[in-house]
């Protein structure tokens, strides 16, 4: 967007742009979200910044009226596969706290000086400032949403000391932490019930519309004992256990369609507070909460083949991943078979995972173990997995490579580096790489042309011979087109099911029927016939 497009957006107070850029006003010294209700400033007094950190660096403070930190993130970091986009995905995942600036720079293939120069030029702030802004946003969320003690908020947000926390909050918001918490006190029930220091509930901001089909997608793939998903009236929910840098956690995400505008909440139990920023980032990625659904739907609606689906299902989301290594294992097991068959195989494999201790908060929901690590899969997978030996060997080889560090997979990859890392693996082809790119790094422009369910979905939609078969006309949103095609295929399967059979979740039964490409001398996974039930 150029200056005048952004200026028109703030003049219209369009909330869909909240979090995608920030408006700094020289005459007041503050920065706002685009939808700030204050009077539109004169154009000559306005500067637009890509990040709140850049506004901080330029000497501006957050608006107390619109609270620009209380917004969804920007989808730009998934759209961009350059250094800035990759760095922001890792910073949001807590990389600065875990490995520091030097470690982040090394992961991206640059020196810390080069990385600082690149980010300052592209985003207006260096990695430390960007991480600091992320901590301030997490701290604000905790202050206004929970009754946590200030010291607990400081460490949960990632600050190294209470003094650093106080200074940052005062500098960013021009308020003390206590005063910032008081800004939300007039809203009844803003404080969540908190059972203990490691149990809390938070609201998750997102851009409307929000399609709840993502809960169905996750429900169809939920591994018993690790995940649980369901619908109770207007409330859709998804729960699971998760291994985080400092410990294990159990969380639940609920969407209440009956609430005004819909309400999305995250409830967390048994969490090391230092892991909260990482958990928040990964949950947001899992539910694609930083997406701009209006922009996506506008682009997809221009394609006659899926225009009807877009009209009927506004705000469709692309599910992400809370653990990149886990997602690769799931993808390799699930390729060329139905969702139901993959779920059965993953349930068998889950026996290798670490059991949660008695009394863990997850036990109350039937969540009793963690998804197995690559080390556990490499050690026990051969006894637990069933099926063609070549496929089992491929999964075990990938797990061994991840366990040894030979294969490093995380949110900082881009589509090309993912392909370079994964294609040499036996049993991995373009479908697997595309699926992992879609879900791990949030690549919005993946079209799985050889996927069986995608082809089935296409057969059910309007034909248009003048449109590209690979949907390039809706780029860079082809991942969302893929989701619509999966949904169409799943809906068709439900309508032809026998009346006596239980209804299948409305999740896509995606699988690839294309042979996985493998380098010379490596085997290809055996082709399987599609099962008759989508699972």
XYZ file of N, CA, C and O in Angstrom, residues 329-420:
368
model
N 6.160 -35.199 10.417
C 5.823 -36.610 10.648
C 4.376 -36.875 10.259
O 4.058 -37.866 9.586
N 3.464 -35.994 10.651
C 2.056 -36.155 10.292
C 1.870 -36.155 8.777
O 1.098 -36.952 8.230
N 2.564 -35.253 8.091
C 2.430 -35.166 6.639
C 2.940 -36.426 5.960
O 2.319 -36.940 5.018
N 4.077 -36.939 6.412
C 4.644 -38.132 5.789
C 3.761 -39.361 6.021
O 3.600 -40.197 5.135
N 3.182 -39.453 7.208
C 2.307 -40.588 7.477
C 0.995 -40.448 6.713
O 0.415 -41.431 6.232
N 0.518 -39.216 6.548
C -0.784 -38.994 5.951
C -0.821 -38.939 4.442
O -1.904 -38.979 3.855
N 0.355 -38.866 3.781
C 0.318 -38.752 2.329
C -0.139 -40.068 1.695
O 0.208 -41.144 2.148
N -0.984 -39.936 0.686
C -1.484 -41.057 -0.113
C -2.476 -41.966 0.601
O -2.863 -43.003 0.086
N -2.892 -41.586 1.829
C -3.933 -42.342 2.514
C -4.977 -41.360 3.031
O -4.761 -40.151 3.032
N -6.105 -41.880 3.476
C -7.176 -41.004 3.953
C -6.838 -40.443 5.323
O -5.955 -40.933 6.033
N -7.589 -39.419 5.709
C -7.416 -38.820 7.024
C -7.683 -39.853 8.119
O -6.964 -39.911 9.120
N -8.700 -40.681 7.944
C -9.027 -41.690 8.954
C -7.877 -42.686 9.129
O -7.509 -43.045 10.252
N -7.287 -43.123 8.013
C -6.167 -44.070 8.096
C -4.955 -43.416 8.745
O -4.244 -44.037 9.545
N -4.708 -42.150 8.403
C -3.571 -41.438 8.996
C -3.782 -41.265 10.499
O -2.846 -41.422 11.292
N -5.004 -40.962 10.891
C -5.292 -40.789 12.313
C -5.072 -42.091 13.071
O -4.534 -42.098 14.196
N -5.460 -43.204 12.480
C -5.233 -44.502 13.118
C -3.746 -44.762 13.301
O -3.294 -45.199 14.371
N -2.964 -44.479 12.254
C -1.513 -44.696 12.338
C -0.880 -43.785 13.389
O 0.004 -44.205 14.148
N -1.321 -42.531 13.454
C -0.766 -41.587 14.425
C -1.164 -41.968 15.846
O -0.386 -41.757 16.787
N -2.362 -42.523 16.000
C -2.783 -42.980 17.324
C -1.893 -44.114 17.805
O -1.501 -44.168 18.982
N -1.546 -45.028 16.899
C -0.622 -46.103 17.263
C 0.754 -45.533 17.614
O 1.364 -45.923 18.608
N 1.206 -44.572 16.828
C 2.524 -43.988 17.067
C 2.559 -43.197 18.363
O 3.615 -43.091 19.009
N 1.423 -42.645 18.781
C 1.397 -41.795 19.972
C 1.803 -42.535 21.239
O 2.178 -41.914 22.240
N 1.739 -43.872 21.212
C 2.160 -44.649 22.384
C 3.630 -44.416 22.705
O 4.073 -44.689 23.836
N 4.396 -43.918 21.737
C 5.814 -43.630 21.987
C 5.995 -42.322 22.733
O 7.083 -42.035 23.241
N 4.951 -41.481 22.800
C 5.057 -40.174 23.423
C 5.150 -40.233 24.938
O 4.709 -41.194 25.579
N 5.682 -39.190 25.525
C 5.852 -39.107 26.970
C 4.503 -38.988 27.668
O 3.668 -38.157 27.300
N 4.289 -39.818 28.667
C 3.068 -39.760 29.455
C 3.140 -38.572 30.421
O 4.172 -38.315 31.027
N 2.029 -37.840 30.537
C 1.970 -36.746 31.507
C 1.790 -37.316 32.900
O 1.093 -38.321 33.080
N 2.388 -36.696 33.911
C 2.281 -37.237 35.273
C 0.849 -37.186 35.796
O 0.046 -36.359 35.380
N 0.534 -38.072 36.722
C -0.780 -38.060 37.360
C -1.003 -36.706 38.022
O -0.108 -36.145 38.637
N -2.217 -36.189 37.883
C -2.513 -34.893 38.468
C -2.297 -33.731 37.522
O -2.652 -32.593 37.848
N -1.708 -34.009 36.361
C -1.530 -32.936 35.375
C -2.900 -32.435 34.930
O -3.863 -33.204 34.805
N -2.992 -31.127 34.682
C -4.283 -30.517 34.344
C -4.906 -31.139 33.099
O -6.131 -31.174 32.962
N -4.100 -31.662 32.181
C -4.639 -32.233 30.956
C -5.454 -33.491 31.179
O -6.338 -33.814 30.381
N -5.191 -34.215 32.275
C -5.886 -35.481 32.523
C -7.389 -35.284 32.652
O -8.163 -36.188 32.303
N -7.809 -34.130 33.155
C -9.244 -33.881 33.328
C -9.986 -33.884 31.999
O -11.189 -34.143 31.945
N -9.278 -33.620 30.897
C -9.884 -33.618 29.564
C -9.555 -34.867 28.769
O -9.893 -34.960 27.593
N -8.860 -35.797 29.391
C -8.449 -36.993 28.672
C -7.166 -36.805 27.888
O -6.836 -37.634 27.027
N -6.437 -35.724 28.146
C -5.154 -35.469 27.488
C -4.053 -36.017 28.389
O -3.747 -35.438 29.442
N -3.464 -37.123 28.005
C -2.596 -37.866 28.924
C -1.151 -37.973 28.459
O -0.304 -38.461 29.199
N -0.865 -37.530 27.221
C 0.515 -37.664 26.754
C 0.854 -36.563 25.767
O -0.014 -35.813 25.307
N 2.131 -36.468 25.436
C 2.632 -35.528 24.446
C 2.874 -36.262 23.135
O 3.119 -37.478 23.127
N 2.801 -35.527 22.028
C 3.158 -36.144 20.752
C 4.630 -36.552 20.819
O 5.471 -35.802 21.318
N 4.975 -37.731 20.335
C 6.363 -38.196 20.467
C 7.364 -37.299 19.749
O 7.091 -36.762 18.684
N 8.510 -37.155 20.365
C 9.606 -36.381 19.765
C 10.252 -37.198 18.649
O 10.052 -38.417 18.564
N 11.051 -36.559 17.784
C 11.772 -37.346 16.780
C 12.625 -38.444 17.397
O 12.734 -39.552 16.842
N 13.226 -38.158 18.557
C 14.043 -39.183 19.223
C 13.191 -40.381 19.617
O 13.601 -41.536 19.426
N 12.006 -40.132 20.154
C 11.130 -41.227 20.568
C 10.613 -42.008 19.367
O 10.474 -43.238 19.429
N 10.337 -41.304 18.269
C 9.875 -41.993 17.059
C 10.987 -42.850 16.479
O 10.761 -44.004 16.072
N 12.206 -42.305 16.428
C 13.333 -43.074 15.894
C 13.590 -44.330 16.724
O 13.974 -45.381 16.201
N 13.342 -44.215 18.033
C 13.614 -45.345 18.935
C 12.506 -46.387 18.924
O 12.773 -47.592 18.951
N 11.253 -45.958 18.859
C 10.139 -46.895 19.039
C 9.210 -47.017 17.837
O 8.305 -47.856 17.836
N 9.394 -46.160 16.847
C 8.462 -46.122 15.733
C 8.347 -47.415 14.952
O 7.257 -47.772 14.473
N 9.427 -48.139 14.810
C 9.408 -49.371 14.012
C 8.446 -50.399 14.597
O 7.842 -51.194 13.872
N 8.283 -50.418 15.922
C 7.392 -51.389 16.550
C 5.937 -50.929 16.534
O 5.022 -51.761 16.664
N 5.712 -49.621 16.380
C 4.355 -49.093 16.502
C 3.681 -48.813 15.163
O 2.456 -48.910 15.055
N 4.464 -48.469 14.149
C 3.884 -48.121 12.856
C 3.535 -49.381 12.065
O 4.245 -50.390 12.128
N 2.453 -49.287 11.320
C 2.022 -50.398 10.472
C 1.918 -49.891 9.039
O 1.718 -48.714 8.782
N 2.042 -50.803 8.073
C 1.920 -50.419 6.684
C 3.137 -50.809 5.885
O 3.989 -51.591 6.339
N 3.261 -50.272 4.664
C 4.389 -50.631 3.800
C 5.725 -50.321 4.468
O 5.894 -49.255 5.079
N 6.664 -51.228 4.365
C 7.964 -51.057 5.014
C 8.676 -49.802 4.511
O 9.341 -49.098 5.276
N 8.527 -49.512 3.216
C 9.212 -48.338 2.675
C 8.715 -47.050 3.330
O 9.502 -46.148 3.620
N 7.411 -46.978 3.553
C 6.870 -45.761 4.184
C 7.367 -45.660 5.625
O 7.749 -44.586 6.092
N 7.356 -46.778 6.339
C 7.830 -46.767 7.716
C 9.293 -46.357 7.767
O 9.708 -45.534 8.592
N 10.096 -46.912 6.879
C 11.525 -46.561 6.829
C 11.719 -45.073 6.539
O 12.621 -44.433 7.094
N 10.880 -44.512 5.669
C 10.983 -43.088 5.338
C 10.701 -42.220 6.565
O 11.418 -41.258 6.843
N 9.648 -42.573 7.304
C 9.303 -41.815 8.510
C 10.413 -41.921 9.542
O 10.810 -40.917 10.160
N 10.930 -43.116 9.729
C 11.998 -43.310 10.708
C 13.266 -42.561 10.306
O 13.969 -42.003 11.169
N 13.567 -42.530 9.006
C 14.758 -41.811 8.536
C 14.609 -40.310 8.785
O 15.563 -39.643 9.207
N 13.420 -39.780 8.534
C 13.195 -38.352 8.780
C 13.285 -38.042 10.269
O 13.876 -37.028 10.680
N 12.708 -38.909 11.105
C 12.774 -38.702 12.552
C 14.213 -38.756 13.045
O 14.634 -37.934 13.883
N 14.987 -39.694 12.518
C 16.392 -39.812 12.909
C 17.172 -38.566 12.503
O 18.012 -38.064 13.268
N 16.904 -38.055 11.310
C 17.597 -36.851 10.842
C 17.258 -35.651 11.718
O 18.136 -34.830 12.037
N 16.000 -35.516 12.131
C 15.627 -34.403 13.008
C 16.216 -34.588 14.401
O 16.649 -33.630 15.039
N 16.228 -35.820 14.889
C 16.771 -36.087 16.220
C 18.267 -35.781 16.297
O 18.758 -35.278 17.305
N 18.984 -36.063 15.231
C 20.435 -35.840 15.218
C 20.807 -34.395 14.918
O 21.963 -34.002 15.078
N 19.839 -33.596 14.469
C 20.135 -32.220 14.088
C 20.519 -32.070 12.631
O 20.739 -30.954 12.156
N 20.583 -33.182 11.910
C 20.919 -33.120 10.487
C 19.830 -32.389 9.698
O 20.104 -31.681 8.728
N 18.579 -32.549 10.131
C 17.450 -31.862 9.511
C 16.884 -30.862 10.507
O 16.360 -31.238 11.554
N 17.023 -29.583 10.194
C 16.558 -28.505 11.063
C 15.357 -27.848 10.404
O 15.467 -27.264 9.333
N 14.206 -27.953 11.045
C 12.964 -27.476 10.458
C 12.293 -26.521 11.442
O 12.038 -26.884 12.583
N 12.033 -25.266 11.027
C 11.355 -24.331 11.922
C 10.639 -23.248 11.124
O 10.585 -23.286 9.894
N 10.101 -22.256 11.844
C 9.297 -21.212 11.214
C 10.130 -20.225 10.406
O 9.577 -19.396 9.687
N 11.445 -20.304 10.516
C 12.310 -19.381 9.788
C 12.646 -19.821 8.379
O 13.371 -19.118 7.672
N 12.126 -20.962 7.962
C 12.385 -21.425 6.595
C 11.537 -20.642 5.594
O 10.558 -19.974 5.951
N 11.915 -20.725 4.335
C 11.085 -20.208 3.254
C 10.794 -21.375 2.312
O 11.345 -22.472 2.489
N 9.916 -21.202 1.336
C 9.555 -22.344 0.476
C 10.750 -23.023 -0.180
O 10.785 -24.259 -0.292
N 11.740 -22.243 -0.596
C 12.880 -22.842 -1.275
C 13.765 -23.626 -0.310
O 14.203 -24.734 -0.610
N 14.035 -23.064 0.879
C 14.865 -23.797 1.833
C 14.155 -25.056 2.322
O 14.798 -26.081 2.575
N 12.833 -24.984 2.446
C 12.086 -26.194 2.807
C 12.259 -27.274 1.749
O 12.512 -28.443 2.074
N 12.119 -26.891 0.491
C 12.282 -27.866 -0.593
C 13.696 -28.443 -0.589
O 13.883 -29.655 -0.763
N 14.688 -27.584 -0.390
C 16.083 -28.052 -0.375
C 16.330 -29.040 0.760
O 17.125 -29.977 0.622
